[in-house]
Amino acid sequence: MTDNVPLVQVKNLKKYFPLTGGVFRKVLGYVRAVDDISFDIVKGETLGLVGESGCGKTTTGRTLLRLIPPTSGTMIFEGQDISELKSKEMRFLRRNMGIVFQDPMASLDPRLTIKNAVGEPLLVNGIARGYGLRQKVIELLNKVGLNEDHLNRFPHEFSGGQRQRICIARALALNPKLVVMDEPTSSTDVSVQAQTLNLMKDLQKEFDLTYLFISHNLSVVKHMSDRVAVMYLGKIMEMTPRDIFQEAMHPYSAALVSSVPVPNPEFRGRAAILSGEVPSPINPPTGCRFHPRCRFAKEVCKDEVPDLRDMGDGHLVACHFAGELDLDYKAQIEAQEATITGR
């Protein structure tokens, strides 16, 4: 982390998708994909955003870059409110923003060579053309471990890991300040995943990048992030600069941690299985979003939405009973197993 200056400030961000039906396409309801969240990203840091599929992580990233318009809320980038900027005004600002999508094959045009795919941002923005464009693309490919021999190949001629490196090169073409990494390693195997993560950390230092790193993999997020935010059903449940594996204070975060495999053959515990199903974002529960599945829930949890409270050192938790609960799921499960097996 380079300093404590917020590059990005998000306040009360909401993104609702309308549900329509009937002959006149009347609005029947809304999918509350992102529902009143606030966070900052300090210049030079990596904020990890983690949660189950469908919790609103990707929508948060795309809304932050104004790829989709917010329903309400404020987004400030380098001191400028970008929440309601028109597309022409956003075009210049987007030079400072980049994104790496989850599926590299889907985000690359199969009809374009790698030279054209990586060079397109430079050409569209009038930064380079001709021989200068070619040299700039070669330079970018070299940064991500590829070379000049790859220039005239098409996306289908590369492996998944190589395609993701191409997408990273394209995201860095305009030398952005903020890059949204949307599950960049989910489509690669473990060995390629490690190479990609280390590459992203090296590039962050070299280009002084700020990352919003989106993933459902807590181990990957821990490796990459300076701070971790845990999302559930459109809300941020917990945000901490501490080790989420050791100091989770929200029941949902603790359950996620318990589901991460432990690299120890002697450990016999199982993941804590949450009861019930994830509620619909069309009609979310009242009060705390997590209360229907929380074994610690009380009446206040059903009626009142908990605020993100600072529990010290910037550790924010949206739980009425944060700090009062025994959340050591792994120890509890191990003790139960020992009782059952007589160990």
PDB file of N, CA, C and O in Angstrom, residues 7 65 77-78 90-98 174-179:
ATOM      1  N   LEU A   7      -8.508   6.197  -3.419  1.00  0.00           N
ATOM      2  CA  LEU A   7      -8.660   6.365  -4.861  1.00  0.00           C
ATOM      3  C   LEU A   7     -10.123   6.271  -5.230  1.00  0.00           C
ATOM      4  O   LEU A   7     -10.616   6.983  -6.110  1.00  0.00           O
ATOM      5  N   LEU A  65     -17.264   0.648 -12.293  1.00  0.00           N
ATOM      6  CA  LEU A  65     -16.649   1.147 -13.529  1.00  0.00           C
ATOM      7  C   LEU A  65     -17.667   1.803 -14.458  1.00  0.00           C
ATOM      8  O   LEU A  65     -17.314   2.213 -15.564  1.00  0.00           O
ATOM      9  N   PHE A  77     -14.254   8.833  -7.800  1.00  0.00           N
ATOM     10  CA  PHE A  77     -12.973   8.338  -8.297  1.00  0.00           C
ATOM     11  C   PHE A  77     -12.007   9.506  -8.395  1.00  0.00           C
ATOM     12  O   PHE A  77     -12.271  10.476  -9.111  1.00  0.00           O
ATOM     13  N   GLU A  78     -10.933   9.453  -7.630  1.00  0.00           N
ATOM     14  CA  GLU A  78      -9.943  10.539  -7.573  1.00  0.00           C
ATOM     15  C   GLU A  78     -10.590  11.881  -7.281  1.00  0.00           C
ATOM     16  O   GLU A  78     -10.257  12.896  -7.890  1.00  0.00           O
ATOM     17  N   MET A  90     -17.484   9.814 -19.347  1.00  0.00           N
ATOM     18  CA  MET A  90     -16.863   8.615 -18.791  1.00  0.00           C
ATOM     19  C   MET A  90     -15.762   8.073 -19.694  1.00  0.00           C
ATOM     20  O   MET A  90     -14.832   7.424 -19.219  1.00  0.00           O
ATOM     21  N   ARG A  91     -15.854   8.351 -20.990  1.00  0.00           N
ATOM     22  CA  ARG A  91     -14.899   7.780 -21.935  1.00  0.00           C
ATOM     23  C   ARG A  91     -13.464   8.172 -21.583  1.00  0.00           C
ATOM     24  O   ARG A  91     -12.553   7.336 -21.615  1.00  0.00           O
ATOM     25  N   PHE A  92     -13.251   9.428 -21.231  1.00  0.00           N
ATOM     26  CA  PHE A  92     -11.901   9.864 -20.876  1.00  0.00           C
ATOM     27  C   PHE A  92     -11.468   9.257 -19.554  1.00  0.00           C
ATOM     28  O   PHE A  92     -10.322   8.824 -19.399  1.00  0.00           O
ATOM     29  N   LEU A  93     -12.394   9.206 -18.571  1.00  0.00           N
ATOM     30  CA  LEU A  93     -12.051   8.658 -17.263  1.00  0.00           C
ATOM     31  C   LEU A  93     -11.708   7.180 -17.332  1.00  0.00           C
ATOM     32  O   LEU A  93     -10.906   6.683 -16.547  1.00  0.00           O
ATOM     33  N   ARG A  94     -12.291   6.471 -18.285  1.00  0.00           N
ATOM     34  CA  ARG A  94     -12.066   5.023 -18.363  1.00  0.00           C
ATOM     35  C   ARG A  94     -10.634   4.668 -18.771  1.00  0.00           C
ATOM     36  O   ARG A  94     -10.248   3.512 -18.676  1.00  0.00           O
ATOM     37  N   ARG A  95      -9.868   5.652 -19.215  1.00  0.00           N
ATOM     38  CA  ARG A  95      -8.453   5.392 -19.452  1.00  0.00           C
ATOM     39  C   ARG A  95      -7.755   5.004 -18.145  1.00  0.00           C
ATOM     40  O   ARG A  95      -6.726   4.339 -18.165  1.00  0.00           O
ATOM     41  N   ASN A  96      -8.317   5.456 -17.033  1.00  0.00           N
ATOM     42  CA  ASN A  96      -7.739   5.175 -15.725  1.00  0.00           C
ATOM     43  C   ASN A  96      -8.333   3.937 -15.068  1.00  0.00           C
ATOM     44  O   ASN A  96      -8.056   3.674 -13.888  1.00  0.00           O
ATOM     45  N   MET A  97      -9.168   3.208 -15.800  1.00  0.00           N
ATOM     46  CA  MET A  97      -9.839   2.043 -15.245  1.00  0.00           C
ATOM     47  C   MET A  97      -9.676   0.848 -16.169  1.00  0.00           C
ATOM     48  O   MET A  97      -9.675   0.991 -17.394  1.00  0.00           O
ATOM     49  N   GLY A  98      -9.529  -0.316 -15.606  1.00  0.00           N
ATOM     50  CA  GLY A  98      -9.431  -1.538 -16.396  1.00  0.00           C
ATOM     51  C   GLY A  98     -10.195  -2.658 -15.715  1.00  0.00           C
ATOM     52  O   GLY A  98     -10.518  -2.578 -14.525  1.00  0.00           O
ATOM     53  N   LEU A 174      -3.754   0.975 -21.261  1.00  0.00           N
ATOM     54  CA  LEU A 174      -3.854   2.428 -21.097  1.00  0.00           C
ATOM     55  C   LEU A 174      -3.227   2.905 -19.787  1.00  0.00           C
ATOM     56  O   LEU A 174      -3.453   4.038 -19.381  1.00  0.00           O
ATOM     57  N   ASN A 175      -2.470   2.021 -19.139  1.00  0.00           N
ATOM     58  CA  ASN A 175      -1.819   2.354 -17.866  1.00  0.00           C
ATOM     59  C   ASN A 175      -2.836   2.868 -16.845  1.00  0.00           C
ATOM     60  O   ASN A 175      -2.718   4.001 -16.342  1.00  0.00           O
ATOM     61  N   PRO A 176      -3.823   2.039 -16.487  1.00  0.00           N
ATOM     62  CA  PRO A 176      -4.896   2.489 -15.585  1.00  0.00           C
ATOM     63  C   PRO A 176      -4.412   2.604 -14.142  1.00  0.00           C
ATOM     64  O   PRO A 176      -3.339   2.098 -13.780  1.00  0.00           O
ATOM     65  N   LYS A 177      -5.226   3.265 -13.328  1.00  0.00           N
ATOM     66  CA  LYS A 177      -4.935   3.373 -11.903  1.00  0.00           C
ATOM     67  C   LYS A 177      -5.723   2.334 -11.100  1.00  0.00           C
ATOM     68  O   LYS A 177      -5.251   1.880 -10.053  1.00  0.00           O
ATOM     69  N   LEU A 178      -6.908   1.999 -11.585  1.00  0.00           N
ATOM     70  CA  LEU A 178      -7.767   1.015 -10.907  1.00  0.00           C
ATOM     71  C   LEU A 178      -8.056  -0.128 -11.864  1.00  0.00           C
ATOM     72  O   LEU A 178      -8.418   0.101 -13.022  1.00  0.00           O
ATOM     73  N   VAL A 179      -7.898  -1.363 -11.378  1.00  0.00           N
ATOM     74  CA  VAL A 179      -8.239  -2.538 -12.175  1.00  0.00           C
ATOM     75  C   VAL A 179      -9.169  -3.422 -11.350  1.00  0.00           C
ATOM     76  O   VAL A 179      -8.850  -3.778 -10.204  1.00  0.00           O
TER      77      VAL A 179
END
